[in-house]
Amino acid sequence: MSSSTAISEPPLSPIISAGWTSAGTARFCFAQELSDASLKKQIAEFPICENLLRMKQQFAEIQLGSEYFFQALDFLNWTEPDICKESPEENKRFQLLLSGLLLMRKAVISGSTCLPWNVIQTEIKTILQNSGFSTNDLSPQDWQKWLLTSFGTETDSDSAPAENSIFTVNNSLLYFSKNWHSESRLLSLLRKRIKMKLDVPESSLVEKVLETVLVENPVRFGGKDLKLAAEQKEAVLSAISSPFLIITGGPGTGKTSVAVTLLRVLKRLGLAERPALAAPTGRAAKRMSEAVLNSLGSLENLKQLTLDQELLGIAAEAKTLHRLLGYRPHTHSFKHHELEPLEHDLLIIDEGSMIDQELMTSLLRGANSELPHQSPVPRIILLGDAHQLPSVGNGAVLLELTADLCAKQHENVLENPVAVIRLVRSYRQEIGDSSGRNILGVAETVKGMEDDPRPELLFEVKSPNHEIIQKRKSLKEVGQEKVLFLEQANTQDQLKDFARWWVEKFLRDEKFRLETQDEFPADAPETCAAKLDYLFNHLKQFRVLTATQVLSTGAVAVNQKIRQCWLAENGAKALFSKHYPGEPVMVTENNYRLRLFNGDQGIFLKFLNPDTGNVELKAVFPVDGELKTFYEYELHHLQPAYAMTVHKSQGSEYDHLALILPALSLDHGKDGTQSPRLRELMNREMLYTALTRAKKSVLILGEQEVLESAALHKVSRYSGLGAALASKSALS
């Protein structure tokens, strides 16, 4: 269970974007969110409290946000219509209930599934004190009783809360009942998965197959035959005997090498007749596919290796988890579940840190068959780095399942029952690759801030050179190597200067410019695959990453500045409607009809229309392993892809990248109010994730205080999953 004494304010409230603006909408959405149909009938008039404005100001001061306040206040008056706020005691009770609801709502939006009682108590005490209430006469028993009497029930691990309860308490953790049900469902599926029995071949046969794969017909990396280290070989052997295995490690620790070896070994053992490769996003799935294909393609006698040739087709069909499970957008459900399980006997899933609680539940449902006759039991191999950013949805599943649960010192907690192999040694960079070693060294320094929270280590000259960030005074001093830091406030003028420099360094490529101005034939992309591959590969070499999508330092603003610089050089005449030839774009919402998904990247190019002879602008996107073209009018929710958020970059890899830090100053909204500090948008996981996307150079632009704050601030997500899974009751 992740722990912290503070709850981070989400950068952008999903409530606002979802349109929770009116009292009626708030009532409906709260009821819908909590899956409590009976409460929908209890709609009361919205009363105005005498101290409403004072309470709003107090909640704003502790950064709960006015939008949360009004919605929760409305919800409370709806569920507690008879509460008398004129009485001091009832006023205190009302504010305590409001505080509990707000804190829980805020925690869930921030990605937690629950909150510990002690955190709730500390936060509520602060709120009441700020509201002028004395807490001397308020015992923990009082506020627990008040909170649960009105809204919830207390339960143990094996019993369900009351049907209409909003809150549930379990193992000193407070849940929205909906989240408790969801976590309990996942816990049950994990317990069942761990207890599954597999058919395990004789060890002598396994060793013989390993000899065939690693010695007689090895794949090659960097011109050398692949040789597995002891920890990597352990991962392969564990996969043979484990129904659910997690392989975790940082960049370059050989997770892909292990995955390729696993595929080849299990295929020869007859345990991978119908394997599947998948990842949470299309980008991550494509990267996984390319890595496996490149490895298999390095086999010298591939034409004679029938089993490896079959794996080429499997690798080419790597897909998203949603596609693997058969997502049905209209019902928000999946085709595959316990009664219609996946037909695969091996699932290798990459980028496990991006899998949220809901998606992991769906994956296990699709793999945990309840049919009377299904054989064999499909093995699940989960690859990932628990130190990267957690999933967008609720939970921190990979972190919870790989945590050292014994360190929690809980009387009911035993060792982690999930099979976990940790890969430690990095093989990505050769000794002579000083830039690559520097990037990995800085990433390790950032990761180590949890144990040694000294931000000066990032720049300490006494540290080994490959473990520190090197400072530069201006863009003129910036080279394309190592991790460099340019301290600046990231004002509008400074970002314009950066945009011009970025265009000069990476986009002003003569071959790229000429290729994007070509007029492609109508039968493209089939006849122009090599040229299109060049364009995509060129754009893959560099990227700008940001902390947010919006605000002055967000991806939208940075994209606009780079775009303006490009157009200033090429002229407005190059424009075709809103886009222009050579413009990289990214899809920001799923389009199931076109098979384009959030994060997919393409490029606009000129195509000849054979019927009219006119030149038309089309976007080229990789779709299901093929390049396809789309007219501009077919595409919605597009944005330029020069810059993207760090979240969007997960599962990708670039030679060079720049990281734009948010400004230290507070942005002001249209109403004159101030948003929470932008430094809270940056955290250790985001910084680590950004660094590990690059192979040759990283340029960080921003104020040193923001950078250091990011390295010290850890994402705080609360969950009871890991401890519950490792408890005595789970193993009984």
XYZ file of C-alpha atoms in Angstrom:
732
model
C 0.000 0.000 0.000
C 1.411 3.324 -0.990
C 1.475 5.767 1.854
C 1.578 9.510 2.300
C 0.113 12.136 4.564
C -1.094 14.335 1.751
C -3.483 13.886 -1.136
C -2.326 15.458 -4.399
C -4.713 17.719 -6.266
C -5.371 16.354 -9.739
C -4.134 18.685 -12.478
C -7.484 18.755 -14.267
C -10.718 17.773 -12.652
C -12.665 15.084 -14.530
C -15.728 16.507 -12.805
C -15.451 19.777 -14.694
C -14.815 18.125 -18.038
C -17.752 15.807 -17.441
C -20.080 18.742 -17.011
C -20.942 18.453 -13.332
C -22.069 22.037 -13.152
C -25.673 22.074 -11.972
C -27.249 20.740 -8.830
C -29.333 18.210 -10.721
C -26.356 16.963 -12.722
C -24.303 16.595 -9.564
C -27.052 14.574 -7.894
C -27.394 12.267 -10.870
C -23.664 11.757 -11.435
C -22.908 11.117 -7.783
C -25.619 8.489 -7.678
C -24.418 6.956 -10.928
C -20.808 6.959 -9.768
C -21.708 5.171 -6.553
C -24.034 2.685 -8.256
C -26.774 3.349 -5.736
C -30.135 3.349 -7.495
C -32.173 3.859 -4.322
C -30.595 7.244 -3.634
C -31.680 8.626 -6.968
C -35.233 8.881 -5.600
C -34.214 10.956 -2.604
C -33.743 14.258 -4.385
C -34.247 17.258 -2.122
C -34.327 20.979 -2.718
C -30.949 22.649 -2.650
C -30.849 24.689 0.598
C -28.488 27.603 1.038
C -26.545 27.458 4.285
C -25.970 30.633 6.210
C -22.202 29.993 6.235
C -21.919 28.691 2.669
C -19.483 31.322 1.412
C -17.321 31.037 4.530
C -17.143 27.259 4.147
C -16.324 27.600 0.430
C -13.405 29.887 1.245
C -12.121 27.506 3.925
C -12.187 24.561 1.565
C -10.467 26.629 -1.126
C -7.669 27.481 1.320
C -6.820 23.826 1.843
C -6.959 23.271 -1.934
C -9.989 21.023 -2.053
C -11.402 23.124 -4.857
C -14.710 24.924 -5.101
C -16.099 22.528 -7.712
C -15.719 19.629 -5.280
C -17.231 21.704 -2.527
C -20.442 22.640 -4.301
C -21.051 19.206 -5.729
C -20.426 17.435 -2.437
C -22.467 20.024 -0.556
C -25.369 19.493 -2.919
C -25.006 15.727 -2.555
C -25.026 15.968 1.229
C -28.156 18.081 1.275
C -29.712 15.575 -1.057
C -28.863 12.539 1.077
C -29.274 14.370 4.419
C -32.275 16.649 3.750
C -33.322 16.827 7.391
C -30.005 17.814 8.888
C -30.263 21.009 10.972
C -27.335 23.286 10.369
C -28.495 25.897 12.875
C -27.393 23.722 15.777
C -23.621 23.949 16.455
C -23.439 20.199 16.969
C -25.320 19.441 13.784
C -23.343 22.071 11.904
C -20.142 20.332 12.983
C -21.590 16.982 11.964
C -22.638 18.365 8.591
C -19.202 19.806 7.919
C -17.527 16.562 8.999
C -19.680 14.555 6.599
C -18.979 17.064 3.841
C -15.269 16.870 4.569
C -15.261 13.070 4.448
C -17.119 13.018 1.157
C -14.819 15.619 -0.393
C -11.633 13.908 0.771
C -12.747 10.531 -0.532
C -13.887 11.983 -3.841
C -10.582 13.800 -4.200
C -8.579 10.640 -3.379
C -10.474 8.580 -5.971
C -9.976 11.217 -8.657
C -6.255 11.204 -7.786
C -6.142 7.448 -8.485
C -6.550 5.930 -5.002
C -9.149 3.290 -4.275
C -9.384 4.076 -0.548
C -8.004 6.193 2.296
C -6.577 5.024 5.629
C -8.601 6.039 8.666
C -5.647 7.918 10.150
C -5.294 10.064 6.993
C -9.015 10.820 7.027
C -8.819 11.781 10.693
C -5.824 14.100 10.188
C -7.373 15.846 7.195
C -10.800 16.240 8.803
C -9.262 17.624 11.975
C -7.453 20.247 9.913
C -10.645 21.177 8.070
C -12.650 21.533 11.289
C -9.947 23.641 12.889
C -9.830 25.919 9.855
C -13.602 26.227 10.154
C -13.428 27.481 13.710
C -14.528 24.276 15.416
C -12.842 23.001 18.534
C -11.582 19.462 18.127
C -10.897 18.884 21.806
C -14.291 17.352 22.347
C -14.271 15.391 19.079
C -12.984 11.866 19.455
C -12.135 9.545 16.570
C -15.076 7.407 17.653
C -17.387 10.387 17.152
C -16.405 11.205 13.603
C -16.217 7.552 12.604
C -19.697 7.021 13.983
C -21.046 10.131 12.274
C -19.511 9.241 8.935
C -20.594 5.619 8.905
C -24.004 6.182 10.468
C -25.029 8.412 7.613
C -23.245 6.786 4.739
C -21.528 3.476 5.318
C -20.966 0.132 6.925
C -18.022 -1.669 8.395
C -17.145 -5.063 7.024
C -14.438 -7.667 7.127
C -12.537 -9.070 4.180
C -15.076 -11.745 3.348
C -18.371 -9.936 3.812
C -20.061 -7.393 1.630
C -21.331 -3.983 2.769
C -24.983 -3.124 2.911
C -26.611 -2.700 -0.471
C -27.237 1.027 -0.182
C -24.123 2.072 1.731
C -21.902 4.714 0.186
C -18.856 4.055 2.356
C -17.276 0.784 3.415
C -14.579 0.311 6.052
C -12.240 -2.637 5.663
C -8.921 -3.253 7.435
C -8.786 0.370 8.676
C -9.316 1.637 5.119
C -12.278 3.734 4.005
C -13.698 3.004 0.535
C -16.547 4.175 -1.589
C -18.534 0.951 -1.684
C -18.264 0.838 -5.461
C -14.457 0.852 -5.219
C -14.493 -1.769 -2.468
C -16.576 -4.097 -4.619
C -14.194 -3.535 -7.542
C -11.072 -4.231 -5.456
C -12.667 -7.296 -3.877
C -13.503 -8.662 -7.309
C -9.894 -8.257 -8.450
C -8.626 -9.813 -5.224
C -10.813 -12.870 -5.782
C -9.589 -13.258 -9.362
C -5.956 -12.959 -8.299
C -6.389 -15.580 -5.578
C -7.935 -17.958 -8.104
C -5.213 -17.264 -10.644
C -2.369 -17.909 -8.163
C -3.862 -21.261 -7.084
C -4.209 -22.600 -10.647
C -2.307 -25.791 -11.414
C -0.157 -26.045 -14.523
C 1.258 -28.903 -16.510
C 5.005 -28.485 -15.978
C 7.431 -30.455 -18.186
C 10.435 -32.345 -16.849
C 13.432 -30.202 -15.938
C 15.701 -32.212 -18.253
C 13.461 -31.375 -21.204
C 13.439 -27.688 -20.226
C 17.239 -27.607 -20.082
C 17.463 -29.288 -23.484
C 15.141 -26.695 -25.015
C 17.081 -23.853 -23.390
C 20.249 -25.275 -24.929
C 18.566 -25.281 -28.345
C 17.316 -21.708 -28.009
C 20.299 -20.039 -26.346
C 23.277 -21.977 -27.724
C 22.366 -23.699 -30.972
C 20.050 -21.020 -32.417
C 20.509 -17.788 -30.463
C 18.983 -14.449 -31.379
C 21.415 -11.533 -31.644
C 21.488 -8.157 -29.921
C 23.961 -5.533 -31.002
C 25.737 -8.034 -33.227
C 26.278 -10.488 -30.378
C 24.558 -13.749 -29.479
C 22.043 -13.351 -26.654
C 23.253 -14.785 -23.371
C 20.874 -14.730 -20.421
C 22.094 -13.604 -17.014
C 21.149 -15.672 -13.975
C 18.189 -13.413 -13.084
C 16.901 -13.542 -16.673
C 17.148 -17.327 -16.804
C 15.289 -17.472 -13.497
C 12.497 -15.457 -15.085
C 12.223 -17.945 -17.959
C 12.111 -20.947 -15.608
C 9.566 -19.230 -13.345
C 7.293 -18.571 -16.321
C 7.152 -22.288 -17.025
C 5.855 -23.117 -13.551
C 3.808 -19.985 -12.695
C 0.235 -19.280 -13.799
C 0.848 -15.577 -13.098
C 4.347 -14.085 -13.231
C 5.479 -10.462 -12.979
C 8.853 -9.512 -14.457
C 9.797 -6.009 -13.375
C 12.853 -3.930 -14.092
C 14.054 -0.579 -15.338
C 15.023 0.338 -18.907
C 17.506 -1.945 -20.587
C 17.304 -4.730 -17.993
C 16.388 -7.280 -20.628
C 12.620 -7.634 -20.273
C 12.265 -7.934 -24.053
C 15.087 -10.505 -24.213
C 13.305 -12.554 -21.586
C 9.994 -12.245 -23.453
C 11.545 -13.443 -26.729
C 13.270 -16.345 -24.994
C 10.036 -17.247 -23.211
C 8.133 -17.331 -26.474
C 10.717 -19.558 -28.142
C 11.107 -21.927 -25.167
C 7.400 -22.312 -24.409
C 6.664 -22.791 -28.112
C 9.099 -25.712 -28.262
C 7.677 -27.187 -25.063
C 4.177 -27.169 -26.540
C 3.014 -24.582 -23.989
C 2.529 -21.720 -26.455
C 0.424 -23.137 -29.252
C -1.767 -20.009 -29.236
C 0.265 -17.203 -27.628
C -0.645 -13.507 -27.706
C 1.312 -10.301 -27.124
C -0.494 -7.242 -25.804
C -0.046 -3.906 -24.032
C -2.372 -1.255 -22.582
C -1.862 1.178 -25.499
C -1.425 0.861 -29.224
C 1.936 2.598 -29.041
C 3.268 0.162 -26.438
C 1.894 -2.816 -28.375
C 3.584 -1.629 -31.577
C 6.897 -1.093 -29.802
C 6.657 -4.581 -28.300
C 5.875 -6.046 -31.710
C 8.854 -4.318 -33.317
C 11.242 -5.445 -30.571
C 10.201 -9.103 -30.835
C 10.215 -9.042 -34.648
C 13.707 -7.533 -34.712
C 14.969 -10.180 -32.305
C 13.510 -13.085 -34.236
C 14.687 -11.532 -37.487
C 18.279 -11.729 -36.237
C 18.246 -15.557 -36.338
C 20.808 -16.675 -38.926
C 18.863 -19.762 -40.001
C 15.361 -18.423 -39.519
C 14.120 -20.084 -42.734
C 14.830 -23.507 -41.243
C 13.213 -22.730 -37.885
C 9.522 -23.383 -38.457
C 8.463 -22.662 -34.876
C 10.224 -19.280 -34.853
C 8.641 -18.394 -38.176
C 5.238 -18.993 -36.591
C 6.184 -16.597 -33.803
C 6.827 -13.871 -36.370
C 3.119 -13.823 -37.145
C 2.266 -13.730 -33.443
C 4.604 -10.770 -32.865
C 3.191 -8.872 -35.840
C -0.296 -9.166 -34.328
C 0.558 -7.614 -30.943
C -2.500 -5.649 -29.888
C -3.971 -3.500 -27.161
C -5.563 -5.177 -24.164
C -8.916 -3.708 -25.149
C -8.666 -5.259 -28.589
C -7.429 -8.554 -27.124
C -10.418 -8.734 -24.784
C -12.898 -7.530 -27.418
C -13.974 -4.177 -26.013
C -17.585 -3.151 -26.643
C -17.719 0.657 -26.357
C -21.503 0.983 -26.349
C -21.872 -1.207 -23.265
C -18.451 -0.548 -21.758
C -17.884 -4.276 -21.540
C -15.706 -6.975 -23.066
C -16.510 -9.941 -25.244
C -14.221 -12.254 -23.273
C -14.932 -13.190 -19.671
C -15.194 -16.274 -17.471
C -17.889 -17.901 -19.608
C -16.359 -16.880 -22.941
C -12.641 -16.974 -22.145
C -9.678 -16.135 -24.307
C -8.468 -19.017 -26.446
C -4.790 -18.244 -25.884
C -2.564 -20.461 -23.759
C 0.074 -17.770 -23.158
C -0.366 -14.030 -22.593
C 2.672 -11.747 -22.484
C 1.619 -8.242 -21.434
C 4.035 -5.298 -21.628
C 3.935 -1.933 -19.776
C 2.160 -3.401 -16.755
C 2.412 -0.124 -14.795
C -0.207 1.362 -17.137
C -2.844 -1.244 -16.246
C -5.438 0.054 -13.822
C -7.589 -1.934 -11.450
C -10.562 -2.180 -13.782
C -8.521 -3.338 -16.778
C -6.608 -5.902 -14.707
C -9.923 -7.279 -13.513
C -11.138 -7.603 -17.098
C -7.892 -9.314 -18.135
C -8.151 -11.905 -15.378
C -11.822 -12.473 -16.112
C -10.917 -13.229 -19.716
C -8.157 -15.641 -18.638
C -9.828 -17.298 -15.613
C -12.249 -19.642 -17.306
C -15.253 -21.009 -15.452
C -16.142 -23.426 -18.210
C -16.227 -27.068 -17.077
C -13.696 -28.168 -19.666
C -10.946 -25.828 -20.649
C -7.363 -26.873 -20.989
C -4.642 -25.817 -20.687
C -4.591 -23.003 -18.136
C -3.245 -19.888 -19.906
C -0.040 -18.485 -18.445
C 0.063 -14.730 -17.840
C 3.434 -12.952 -17.992
C 3.299 -9.295 -16.966
C 6.264 -7.059 -17.861
C 6.743 -3.560 -16.482
C 8.565 -1.006 -14.389
C 6.788 -0.212 -11.123
C 8.698 3.082 -10.789
C 7.049 4.620 -13.844
C 3.866 6.649 -13.730
C 0.896 4.624 -12.529
C -2.172 4.019 -14.631
C -4.550 6.814 -15.571
C -7.388 4.857 -13.962
C -7.690 3.925 -10.297
C -5.207 1.757 -8.486
C -1.500 1.052 -8.679
C -1.764 -2.635 -9.478
C 1.811 -3.352 -10.563
C 3.251 -1.451 -7.589
C 0.952 -3.224 -5.159
C 1.708 -6.667 -6.559
C 5.472 -6.138 -6.550
C 5.768 -4.310 -3.209
C 7.712 -5.737 -0.284
C 4.678 -6.452 1.821
C 6.680 -7.822 4.740
C 7.928 -4.313 5.386
C 4.452 -3.199 6.341
C 4.695 -4.909 9.705
C 1.060 -5.933 9.784
C 0.172 -8.919 11.920
C -1.999 -10.407 9.205
C 0.462 -9.839 6.355
C 2.678 -12.600 5.071
C 5.060 -12.577 2.122
C 3.894 -11.616 -1.349
C 2.142 -14.679 -2.882
C 2.600 -13.370 -6.434
C 5.622 -14.700 -8.344
C 7.838 -11.672 -9.021
C 11.229 -11.611 -10.765
C 13.186 -8.363 -10.465
C 15.709 -7.565 -13.189
C 18.345 -5.202 -11.865
C 21.297 -5.027 -14.243
C 20.901 -2.753 -17.286
C 22.263 -3.919 -20.648
C 20.979 -1.052 -22.773
C 24.153 0.987 -22.902
C 27.636 -0.140 -23.695
C 30.460 1.079 -21.471
C 31.609 3.455 -24.176
C 28.148 5.034 -24.554
C 28.601 7.907 -22.108
C 25.315 9.591 -23.048
C 23.234 6.479 -22.516
C 24.970 5.693 -19.219
C 24.360 9.260 -18.081
C 20.611 9.041 -18.801
C 20.254 5.766 -16.924
C 22.428 7.059 -14.095
C 20.277 10.163 -13.635
C 17.125 8.009 -13.746
C 18.575 5.842 -10.968
C 19.442 8.964 -8.955
C 15.844 10.168 -9.277
C 14.510 6.746 -8.295
C 16.854 6.695 -5.284
C 15.355 9.930 -3.886
C 12.862 7.766 -2.006
C 15.675 6.436 0.191
C 18.024 9.422 0.008
C 15.909 12.593 -0.412
C 18.673 15.058 -1.233
C 17.936 16.985 -4.434
C 21.498 18.307 -4.566
C 22.527 14.796 -5.671
C 21.066 15.647 -9.084
C 23.817 18.207 -9.636
C 26.504 17.153 -7.138
C 29.804 17.409 -8.982
C 31.427 14.962 -6.559
C 29.016 12.242 -7.763
C 30.039 10.061 -10.700
C 29.568 11.956 -13.945
C 27.036 9.467 -15.249
C 24.722 10.028 -12.252
C 24.218 13.796 -12.444
C 22.476 16.387 -14.606
C 24.756 18.859 -16.338
C 23.741 22.528 -16.348
C 23.843 24.839 -19.360
C 23.452 28.626 -19.464
C 21.773 28.976 -22.860
C 20.413 27.000 -25.798
C 23.622 27.778 -27.694
C 25.536 25.562 -25.246
C 23.136 22.614 -25.578
C 24.388 19.570 -27.438
C 22.609 16.353 -28.364
C 24.086 14.265 -25.612
C 23.519 13.309 -21.966
C 21.025 14.877 -19.527
C 21.269 18.670 -19.677
C 19.415 21.291 -17.653
C 18.689 24.825 -18.773
C 17.328 26.878 -15.895
C 14.632 29.288 -17.013
C 11.110 30.315 -16.019
C 9.608 29.000 -19.294
C 7.946 32.272 -20.184
C 6.239 32.797 -23.533
C 9.362 34.373 -25.036
C 11.614 31.622 -23.704
C 9.370 28.922 -25.152
C 9.375 30.721 -28.526
C 13.181 30.693 -28.472
C 13.112 26.992 -27.623
C 10.643 26.266 -30.453
C 12.936 27.958 -32.991
C 15.926 26.041 -31.629
C 14.024 22.739 -31.746
C 12.983 23.285 -35.354
C 16.567 24.130 -36.271
C 17.976 21.036 -34.545
C 15.485 18.356 -35.499
C 12.916 19.437 -38.077
C 15.109 21.334 -40.522
C 16.233 18.154 -42.203
C 16.584 18.520 -45.948
C 15.650 14.941 -46.826
C 12.629 15.036 -44.521
C 11.525 18.373 -45.995
C 11.767 17.102 -49.575
C 10.004 13.822 -48.838
C 7.067 15.584 -47.171
C 6.593 17.841 -50.201
C 6.354 14.907 -52.610
C 3.041 14.023 -54.171
C 2.310 10.400 -53.352
C 0.451 8.202 -55.858
C -3.092 7.097 -55.211
C -2.072 3.476 -54.610
C 0.134 4.500 -51.702
C 0.985 3.564 -49.069
C 1.548 0.055 -50.510
C 3.862 1.305 -53.256
C 5.707 3.799 -51.033
C 6.303 1.763 -47.899
C 10.034 2.497 -47.716
C 9.561 6.265 -48.048
C 6.779 6.315 -45.463
C 8.821 4.202 -43.073
C 11.607 6.770 -43.344
C 9.234 9.634 -42.465
C 7.818 7.824 -39.439
C 11.248 6.705 -38.244
C 12.599 10.239 -38.576
C 9.838 11.654 -36.392
C 10.390 8.889 -33.839
C 13.892 10.167 -33.153
C 12.851 13.194 -31.110
C 9.974 14.506 -29.013
C 9.062 17.261 -26.576
C 7.403 16.112 -23.347
C 5.296 18.232 -20.991
C 3.658 17.752 -17.604
C 0.180 18.733 -18.789
C -1.887 19.061 -21.917
C -3.020 22.605 -21.108
C -1.593 25.733 -19.415
C 1.182 27.892 -20.798
C 3.773 25.097 -20.598
C 1.449 22.315 -21.745
C 1.606 20.231 -24.905
C -1.028 22.311 -26.716
C 0.892 25.562 -26.241
C 4.301 24.049 -27.091
C 2.876 22.357 -30.198
C 1.458 25.672 -31.338
C 4.798 27.452 -30.994
C 6.741 24.769 -32.883
C 4.040 24.724 -35.539
C 4.247 28.503 -35.976
C 8.032 28.330 -36.399
C 7.689 25.610 -39.026
C 5.046 27.557 -40.953
C 7.058 30.756 -40.757
C 9.824 28.992 -42.687
C 7.626 27.104 -45.145
C 4.959 29.753 -45.720
C 1.224 29.763 -45.195
C 0.758 28.651 -48.790
C 1.789 25.180 -47.659
C -1.378 24.909 -45.615
C -4.182 22.598 -46.699
C -7.122 23.650 -44.531
C -6.092 23.214 -40.864
C -3.102 20.948 -41.552
C -0.127 20.915 -43.866
C 2.147 18.329 -45.537
C 4.675 16.918 -43.132
C 2.698 17.754 -39.984
C 2.799 14.953 -37.374
C -0.499 14.495 -35.543
C -1.832 12.420 -32.689
C -5.320 11.053 -32.032
C -6.641 12.151 -28.623
C -9.829 10.047 -28.475
C -10.625 6.489 -29.551
C -12.289 5.996 -32.923
C -13.416 2.380 -33.028
C -14.866 2.695 -36.518
C -11.509 3.695 -38.026
C -9.484 1.517 -35.603
C -7.620 4.621 -34.406
C -7.017 4.966 -30.687
C -5.978 7.592 -28.200
C -2.250 8.204 -28.643
C -1.933 6.835 -32.203
C 0.372 9.024 -34.294
C 0.317 9.797 -38.007
C 1.533 12.331 -40.558
C -0.259 14.462 -43.172
C 1.015 14.110 -46.756
C -0.030 15.054 -50.313
C -1.725 12.418 -52.485
C -2.806 12.555 -56.138
C -6.455 11.863 -56.886
C -6.484 9.704 -60.070
C -10.040 10.715 -60.923
C -9.684 14.484 -60.669
C -5.926 14.910 -60.974
C -6.034 17.159 -57.911
C -3.649 17.029 -54.994
C -5.372 16.069 -51.740
C -4.158 16.102 -48.155
C -4.428 12.816 -46.280
C -3.151 11.551 -42.958
C -1.202 8.291 -42.857
C -1.565 6.143 -39.715
C -0.317 2.664 -38.787
C -3.471 0.578 -38.280
C -3.341 -3.087 -37.280
C 0.184 -3.456 -38.623
C -0.525 -1.670 -41.927
C -0.265 1.938 -43.112
C -3.634 3.451 -44.023
C -4.706 6.882 -45.275
C -7.572 9.070 -44.053
C -9.080 12.324 -45.290
C -8.991 15.220 -42.875
C -12.787 15.285 -42.570
C -12.773 11.659 -41.349
C -10.568 12.474 -38.397
C -11.617 14.160 -35.204
C -9.816 14.940 -31.984
C -6.417 15.526 -33.525
C -3.529 17.611 -32.280
C 0.036 18.226 -33.520
C 2.475 15.629 -32.187
C 5.692 17.608 -31.859
C 4.980 17.672 -28.131
C 2.959 15.372 -25.879
C 2.486 14.760 -22.182
C 4.740 12.386 -20.297
C 1.688 10.177 -19.726
C 1.177 9.871 -23.487
C 4.829 8.950 -23.993
C 4.678 5.783 -21.879
C 5.473 2.796 -24.014
C 7.493 4.914 -26.476
C 11.216 5.474 -26.916
C 13.141 8.330 -28.571
C 16.759 9.174 -29.265
C 16.376 12.782 -28.130
C 13.761 14.515 -26.026
C 13.139 17.778 -24.244
C 11.159 17.990 -21.003
C 9.317 21.289 -20.383
C 8.680 21.841 -16.679
C 5.669 23.856 -15.508
C 6.380 27.360 -14.291
C 6.817 27.889 -10.564
C 4.381 30.804 -10.526
C 0.658 30.236 -10.203
C -1.557 30.551 -13.240
C -4.696 32.653 -12.873
C -8.026 31.541 -14.144
C -10.547 33.695 -15.995
C -12.357 34.442 -12.742
C -9.188 35.715 -11.091
C -8.836 32.729 -8.802
C -5.556 30.869 -8.461
C -5.065 27.250 -9.352
C -3.082 24.868 -7.091
C 0.681 25.164 -7.404
C 1.857 23.869 -10.718
C 4.860 22.240 -9.106
C 2.411 19.580 -7.860
C 1.935 18.519 -11.463
C 5.460 17.150 -11.456
C 6.456 14.141 -9.403
C 9.210 11.556 -9.154
C 7.414 8.991 -11.275
C 6.782 11.514 -14.047
C 10.421 12.627 -14.048
C 11.676 9.031 -14.032
C 9.291 8.055 -16.834
C 10.404 10.995 -18.987
C 14.095 10.239 -18.497
C 13.690 6.572 -19.379
C 12.030 7.415 -22.726
C 15.352 8.698 -24.126
C 18.418 6.850 -25.398
C 20.860 9.625 -26.386
C 19.936 12.997 -24.903
C 17.515 14.757 -22.580
C 17.145 18.529 -22.299
C 15.206 19.758 -19.257
C 13.938 23.337 -19.309
C 12.543 24.972 -16.191
C 13.305 26.282 -12.742
C 15.597 24.243 -10.544
C 13.144 24.414 -7.655
C 10.468 22.726 -9.777
C 12.894 20.010 -10.893
C 14.020 19.290 -7.332
C 10.440 19.336 -6.060
C 9.488 16.787 -8.724
C 12.319 14.469 -7.677
C 11.191 14.607 -4.039
C 7.430 14.289 -4.597
C 6.143 10.729 -4.926
C 2.766 9.829 -6.397
C 0.546 8.817 -3.510
C -2.042 6.175 -4.248
C -3.770 4.207 -1.561
C -4.940 0.677 -2.136
C -5.621 -2.329 0.007
C -5.014 -4.846 -2.762
C -1.449 -5.902 -2.005
C -1.875 -6.315 1.740
C -5.196 -8.129 1.308
C -3.691 -10.530 -1.217
C -0.819 -11.389 1.097
C -2.928 -11.655 4.244
C -3.453 -14.938 6.056
C -7.064 -15.000 4.986
C -6.010 -14.813 1.358
C -3.845 -17.884 1.630
C -6.222 -20.057 3.576
